[in-house]
Amino acid sequence: MSPKGRDILKSMVGAVEPARPETPSAPPPHRPSGAVKAMNLSLGRLGEEAAAAKALRESLASGDKVLEIDPSAVEMSFIRDRIPVDKDPEFERLKQSIQESGQQVPILVRPDPLKTGHYQAAYGHRRLRAAAEIGVPVKAVVRKLTDEELILAQGQENGPRVDLSFIERALFARRMDEHGFSREMIAQALATDKPETSRLLQVAQTIDPEIILAIGPAPKVGRPRWLAFAEKFRETGGRKKVQAAIAGAAFQTLESNSRFDVIWKALEEKDAPQRVEQMLRTQDGGTLASVSRSGKNFRITVKSAAFSEFLARRLAGLAAEFEEENEGK
C-alpha cells in the first residue's frame, strides 16, 4: 500500500490495525496505458483500501467479532461473481501477502442455513481460497443474513473494485436473475442503474454461460465490444463457430483476452458459399428457381412468383406422394 493510503486508513480505523490491501501495489498484468488511466487506477485502489477500512471499522463498532474459522467449513456464496482462471497472478500475490503479513481484512460469512457448524461466504472468496491453500484459518465476521442481504453485501463489496470485468458483472447479473431477484435488487447489488443492468443482462442472456466461462474474465474487453459480440453472436447464429474455436487445440493455452479475440474472429468468418447444383428454367430460358445443397441442407430458391404459387399449391400433394413411396421402408 502506498504511504498516502496508509495515512487514510489509519485516520479511518483509529486504534484498529489498518486494513491493508492483500494485493501489492504493483500494477495488474493488463494495466491500462496513459497517465489518466494510471491515475484512475491508483484512485480506484485507494478507494478499495478506504472501503475495506471503513467496513472493518463498522463491523467492530457494531460489536461484530472477528473469528478464525476452518476454511473447509465455509462454502462459497450461492451465486458466484468471479470467473475462475487457471493462472491468476493477482491471486498468487494475495497468497504471498497473507503468508508474509497475515490476513488483514476479514471476510463476511453467514451461518449456513442447512448445515450446522458451517458457513456461507458473502464476500472475500479469494481470501478464503488463499487461506485454504496456505493451510491457515480464515478470519471472518459472522452475521445472520438473508439471501438478499448476502447478495447486496457481495455486490457492494465488489462494486468499487477495479479488477471485476464487465463480463463477470454481466454473468453475476444473470445468475441473480435466474435465482429470482428483481431488476431493482440486481441494480442495487451491482451499484448501477437500470439501463446498465439491462445491458449486462442482454449480453449474459444472449451468450451461453459455457462460452463466457470458456473465454474467462477478459479484463481488457469492455462493454462496447461485449455488446457487439452479443449482437454478432445472435445475428450469425454463431454457436457452432464459437464451439469449434473453443475446441481448437491452442485455445486453452491462450490468456482470456486472446481467447475473446479468437472467438471474435471465428464469428467474423463467412460461411462457405453454397454450391449451386441445378438451375430450373422455362423452355425459353427464363429462371424459375435454383437448387443448392450444402452438407445435409437442401435449398430451393424460387425466382418466379408464379412458380412460387405453383409450388405452394403442390406441396401438400408432394408430401403425401413422398409418404406413399416410403411407406413400409
Coordinates of C-alpha atoms in Angstrom, one line a residue:
M1 CA 0.0 0.0 0.0
S2 CA 1.2 3.5 -0.7
P3 CA 2.1 5.8 2.3
K4 CA -0.8 8.0 1.5
G5 CA -3.1 5.1 1.5
R6 CA -1.9 4.0 4.9
D7 CA -2.5 7.5 6.3
I8 CA -6.1 7.5 5.1
L9 CA -6.7 4.1 6.5
K10 CA -5.2 5.0 9.9
S11 CA -7.4 8.0 10.2
M12 CA -10.5 5.9 9.4
V13 CA -9.8 2.9 11.6
G14 CA -8.3 4.8 14.5
A15 CA -6.7 2.5 17.0
V16 CA -7.6 -0.6 15.0
E17 CA -4.8 -2.0 12.9
P18 CA -5.0 -0.6 9.3
A19 CA -6.8 -2.8 6.9
R20 CA -4.0 -3.2 4.4
P21 CA -4.9 -4.4 0.9
E22 CA -4.0 -8.0 0.3
T23 CA -2.6 -7.4 -3.1
P24 CA 0.6 -5.4 -3.6
S25 CA 0.6 -2.0 -5.2
A26 CA 2.3 -3.4 -8.3
P27 CA 0.1 -2.9 -11.4
P28 CA -2.0 -5.8 -12.7
P29 CA -1.0 -7.7 -15.8
H30 CA -3.3 -5.8 -18.0
R31 CA -2.8 -2.3 -16.6
P32 CA -4.2 0.4 -18.9
S33 CA -1.7 2.7 -20.5
G34 CA -1.7 6.5 -20.3
A35 CA -1.4 9.0 -17.5
V36 CA -5.1 9.5 -17.0
K37 CA -5.9 5.7 -16.8
A38 CA -3.0 5.2 -14.5
M39 CA -4.3 7.9 -12.2
N40 CA -7.8 6.4 -12.3
L41 CA -6.3 3.0 -11.4
S42 CA -4.4 4.5 -8.4
L43 CA -7.5 6.3 -7.2
G44 CA -9.5 3.1 -7.6
R45 CA -7.1 1.1 -5.5
L46 CA -7.1 3.9 -2.8
G47 CA -10.8 3.7 -2.8
E48 CA -10.7 0.0 -2.2
E49 CA -8.3 0.5 0.7
A50 CA -10.6 3.1 2.2
A51 CA -13.7 0.9 1.7
A52 CA -12.0 -2.1 3.3
A53 CA -11.0 0.0 6.4
K54 CA -14.5 1.5 6.6
A55 CA -16.1 -1.9 6.5
L56 CA -13.8 -3.2 9.2
R57 CA -14.4 -0.2 11.4
E58 CA -18.2 -0.5 11.1
S59 CA -18.0 -4.2 11.9
L60 CA -16.0 -3.6 15.1
A61 CA -18.2 -0.6 16.1
S62 CA -21.3 -2.7 15.8
G63 CA -19.9 -5.4 18.1
D64 CA -19.1 -7.9 15.4
K65 CA -16.3 -10.2 16.4
V66 CA -13.6 -11.4 14.1
L67 CA -13.4 -15.2 14.4
E68 CA -10.9 -17.7 13.0
I69 CA -12.7 -20.4 11.1
D70 CA -11.5 -23.6 9.3
P71 CA -11.8 -22.7 5.6
S72 CA -13.3 -26.2 4.9
A73 CA -16.3 -25.1 7.0
V74 CA -17.1 -22.2 4.7
E75 CA -18.9 -22.6 1.4
M76 CA -18.8 -20.2 -1.5
S77 CA -21.7 -17.8 -2.0
F78 CA -24.7 -19.5 -3.6
I79 CA -24.1 -17.1 -6.5
R80 CA -20.6 -16.8 -7.9
D81 CA -19.4 -13.4 -9.1
R82 CA -16.0 -14.2 -10.4
I83 CA -15.0 -16.3 -13.3
P84 CA -12.1 -18.6 -12.3
V85 CA -8.9 -18.6 -14.3
D86 CA -6.1 -21.2 -14.5
K87 CA -3.4 -18.6 -13.9
D88 CA -4.1 -15.6 -11.7
P89 CA -1.1 -13.5 -10.8
E90 CA -3.2 -11.3 -8.5
F91 CA -4.3 -14.3 -6.5
E92 CA -0.7 -15.5 -6.2
R93 CA 0.3 -12.1 -4.9
L94 CA -2.6 -12.2 -2.5
K95 CA -1.4 -15.6 -1.1
Q96 CA 2.1 -14.3 -0.7
S97 CA 0.8 -11.2 1.1
I98 CA -1.2 -13.3 3.5
Q99 CA 1.7 -15.7 4.1
E100 CA 4.1 -12.8 4.9
S101 CA 1.8 -10.4 6.8
G102 CA -1.3 -12.4 7.7
Q103 CA -4.9 -11.7 6.6
Q104 CA -5.6 -8.1 7.4
V105 CA -9.2 -7.8 6.3
P106 CA -11.7 -10.4 7.5
I107 CA -14.3 -12.0 5.1
L108 CA -18.0 -11.8 5.8
V109 CA -19.9 -15.0 6.3
R110 CA -23.4 -16.1 7.5
P111 CA -24.3 -19.4 9.2
D112 CA -25.2 -22.0 6.6
P113 CA -29.0 -22.3 6.6
L114 CA -28.7 -26.0 6.0
K115 CA -25.5 -27.3 7.6
T116 CA -25.0 -26.7 11.4
G117 CA -21.5 -25.5 12.1
H118 CA -20.9 -24.4 8.6
Y119 CA -21.0 -21.0 6.9
Q120 CA -21.6 -19.3 3.5
A121 CA -19.3 -16.5 2.4
A122 CA -20.9 -13.2 1.3
Y123 CA -17.6 -11.8 0.2
G124 CA -13.9 -12.5 0.5
H125 CA -13.9 -15.6 -1.7
R126 CA -10.3 -15.2 -2.8
R127 CA -9.1 -14.6 0.8
L128 CA -11.0 -17.8 1.7
R129 CA -9.3 -19.7 -1.1
A130 CA -5.9 -18.4 -0.2
A131 CA -6.3 -19.4 3.5
A132 CA -7.4 -22.8 2.4
E133 CA -4.4 -23.3 0.1
I134 CA -1.9 -21.9 2.7
G135 CA -3.5 -24.1 5.4
V136 CA -4.4 -21.5 7.9
P137 CA -7.8 -20.5 9.5
V138 CA -9.6 -17.7 7.7
K139 CA -10.6 -14.6 9.7
A140 CA -14.3 -13.8 9.3
V141 CA -17.1 -11.7 10.6
V142 CA -20.2 -13.8 11.2
R143 CA -23.6 -12.3 10.6
K144 CA -27.1 -13.6 10.2
L145 CA -28.0 -12.5 6.6
T146 CA -31.0 -13.2 4.4
D147 CA -30.3 -14.2 0.7
E148 CA -31.0 -10.6 -0.3
E149 CA -28.7 -9.1 2.4
L150 CA -25.9 -11.6 1.4
I151 CA -26.2 -10.7 -2.3
L152 CA -26.2 -6.9 -1.5
A153 CA -23.1 -7.3 0.7
Q154 CA -21.4 -9.4 -2.0
G155 CA -22.2 -6.9 -4.8
Q156 CA -21.4 -3.8 -2.8
E157 CA -18.1 -5.2 -1.7
N158 CA -17.2 -5.9 -5.4
G159 CA -18.7 -2.6 -6.7
P160 CA -15.7 -0.4 -6.1
R161 CA -13.2 -3.0 -7.3
V162 CA -11.1 -2.1 -10.4
D163 CA -10.5 -5.7 -11.4
L164 CA -14.0 -7.1 -11.8
S165 CA -14.6 -7.2 -15.5
F166 CA -17.7 -6.3 -17.5
I167 CA -18.5 -9.9 -18.4
E168 CA -18.1 -11.0 -14.7
R169 CA -20.6 -8.4 -13.7
A170 CA -22.9 -9.5 -16.6
L171 CA -22.7 -13.1 -15.5
F172 CA -23.3 -12.2 -11.9
A173 CA -26.4 -10.3 -13.0
R174 CA -27.7 -13.3 -15.0
R175 CA -27.2 -15.6 -12.0
M176 CA -29.1 -13.2 -9.8
D177 CA -31.9 -13.0 -12.3
E178 CA -32.1 -16.8 -12.6
H179 CA -32.4 -17.0 -8.8
G180 CA -35.4 -14.8 -9.0
F181 CA -34.0 -11.5 -7.8
S182 CA -35.8 -8.4 -9.2
R183 CA -34.1 -6.0 -11.6
E184 CA -34.1 -3.4 -8.8
M185 CA -32.3 -5.8 -6.5
I186 CA -29.8 -6.6 -9.2
A187 CA -29.1 -2.9 -9.9
Q188 CA -28.7 -2.3 -6.2
A189 CA -26.3 -5.2 -5.8
L190 CA -24.2 -4.0 -8.7
A191 CA -24.4 -0.4 -7.7
T192 CA -25.6 0.5 -11.2
D193 CA -28.7 2.0 -12.9
K194 CA -31.5 0.1 -14.7
P195 CA -30.2 0.8 -18.3
E196 CA -26.8 -0.6 -17.4
T197 CA -28.4 -3.6 -15.7
S198 CA -30.3 -4.2 -18.9
R199 CA -27.2 -4.1 -20.9
L200 CA -25.4 -6.5 -18.6
L201 CA -28.3 -9.0 -18.8
Q202 CA -28.6 -8.5 -22.6
V203 CA -25.1 -9.7 -23.0
A204 CA -25.1 -12.6 -20.5
Q205 CA -28.5 -13.9 -21.6
T206 CA -27.5 -13.8 -25.3
I207 CA -24.2 -15.7 -25.0
D208 CA -24.2 -19.2 -23.5
P209 CA -22.7 -19.3 -20.0
E210 CA -20.4 -22.1 -21.1
I211 CA -19.0 -19.9 -23.8
I212 CA -18.5 -17.0 -21.3
L213 CA -16.7 -19.3 -18.9
A214 CA -14.5 -20.7 -21.7
I215 CA -13.4 -17.2 -22.6
G216 CA -12.9 -16.1 -19.0
P217 CA -13.0 -12.7 -17.4
A218 CA -11.3 -10.9 -20.3
P219 CA -10.4 -7.8 -18.3
K220 CA -9.4 -5.7 -21.3
V221 CA -12.7 -6.3 -23.1
G222 CA -15.2 -3.7 -22.1
R223 CA -18.9 -3.1 -22.6
P224 CA -18.9 -1.9 -26.2
R225 CA -17.1 -5.0 -27.5
W226 CA -19.2 -7.4 -25.5
L227 CA -22.4 -5.7 -26.7
A228 CA -21.1 -6.0 -30.3
F229 CA -20.1 -9.6 -29.7
A230 CA -23.6 -10.5 -28.4
E231 CA -25.2 -8.8 -31.4
K232 CA -22.9 -10.7 -33.8
F233 CA -23.5 -13.9 -32.0
R234 CA -27.2 -13.5 -32.3
E235 CA -27.3 -12.4 -35.9
T236 CA -24.9 -15.0 -37.3
G237 CA -26.2 -17.9 -35.2
G238 CA -22.6 -18.4 -34.3
R239 CA -22.8 -21.1 -31.7
K240 CA -21.2 -23.8 -33.9
K241 CA -18.4 -21.4 -35.0
V242 CA -17.7 -20.5 -31.4
Q243 CA -17.8 -24.1 -30.1
A244 CA -15.4 -25.1 -32.9
A245 CA -13.0 -22.3 -31.9
I246 CA -13.1 -23.3 -28.3
A247 CA -12.4 -26.9 -29.2
G248 CA -9.2 -25.8 -31.0
A249 CA -6.0 -27.3 -29.6
A250 CA -4.4 -24.0 -28.9
F251 CA -7.4 -22.3 -27.4
Q252 CA -6.8 -23.4 -23.8
T253 CA -3.2 -22.2 -23.8
L254 CA -4.3 -18.6 -24.5
E255 CA -5.0 -16.0 -21.9
S256 CA -8.5 -14.7 -21.5
N257 CA -8.3 -11.5 -23.7
S258 CA -6.7 -13.5 -26.5
R259 CA -9.5 -16.1 -26.3
F260 CA -12.1 -13.4 -26.8
D261 CA -10.1 -12.2 -29.9
V262 CA -10.0 -15.8 -31.3
I263 CA -13.8 -16.3 -30.9
W264 CA -14.5 -12.8 -32.4
K265 CA -12.5 -13.7 -35.5
A266 CA -14.4 -17.0 -35.7
L267 CA -17.7 -15.2 -35.7
E268 CA -16.5 -12.9 -38.5
E269 CA -15.6 -15.8 -40.8
K270 CA -18.0 -16.1 -43.6
D271 CA -19.6 -19.4 -44.3
A272 CA -18.5 -21.2 -47.4
P273 CA -20.8 -20.3 -50.3
Q274 CA -23.4 -22.9 -51.2
R275 CA -22.7 -24.9 -54.4
V276 CA -25.4 -24.4 -56.9
E277 CA -26.2 -27.8 -58.3
Q278 CA -29.1 -27.1 -60.7
M279 CA -31.0 -24.2 -62.3
L280 CA -34.6 -24.7 -63.1
R281 CA -35.6 -22.8 -66.3
T282 CA -38.5 -22.4 -68.6
Q283 CA -38.3 -23.6 -72.2
D284 CA -37.5 -20.1 -73.3
G285 CA -34.6 -19.8 -70.8
G286 CA -36.4 -17.9 -68.0
T287 CA -35.2 -18.8 -64.5
L288 CA -37.7 -20.4 -62.2
A289 CA -35.5 -21.5 -59.3
S290 CA -32.1 -22.6 -58.2
V291 CA -31.4 -25.8 -56.3
S292 CA -28.4 -25.9 -53.9
R293 CA -27.0 -28.4 -51.4
S294 CA -24.6 -27.8 -48.6
G295 CA -24.0 -30.8 -46.3
K296 CA -27.4 -32.1 -45.2
N297 CA -29.1 -28.8 -46.2
F298 CA -31.1 -28.7 -49.4
R299 CA -32.4 -25.3 -50.5
I300 CA -34.7 -24.2 -53.3
T301 CA -34.6 -20.5 -54.1
V302 CA -37.6 -19.6 -56.2
K303 CA -37.1 -16.7 -58.7
S304 CA -40.6 -16.6 -60.2
A305 CA -43.7 -15.5 -58.2
A306 CA -45.9 -17.7 -60.4
F307 CA -43.7 -20.7 -59.9
S308 CA -43.8 -20.0 -56.1
E309 CA -47.5 -20.1 -56.1
F310 CA -47.5 -23.3 -58.1
L311 CA -45.2 -25.0 -55.6
A312 CA -47.3 -23.8 -52.7
R313 CA -50.3 -25.5 -54.2
R314 CA -48.4 -28.7 -54.9
L315 CA -46.5 -29.1 -51.6
A316 CA -49.3 -31.0 -49.7
G317 CA -49.6 -33.4 -52.6
L318 CA -45.9 -33.9 -52.8
A319 CA -45.7 -34.7 -49.1
A320 CA -48.5 -37.3 -49.5
E321 CA -46.7 -38.8 -52.5
F322 CA -43.5 -39.0 -50.5
E323 CA -45.2 -40.8 -47.7
E324 CA -46.8 -43.3 -50.1
E325 CA -43.4 -44.1 -51.7
N326 CA -41.7 -44.5 -48.3
E327 CA -44.4 -46.5 -46.6
G328 CA -43.0 -49.7 -45.1
K329 CA -39.4 -48.7 -45.7

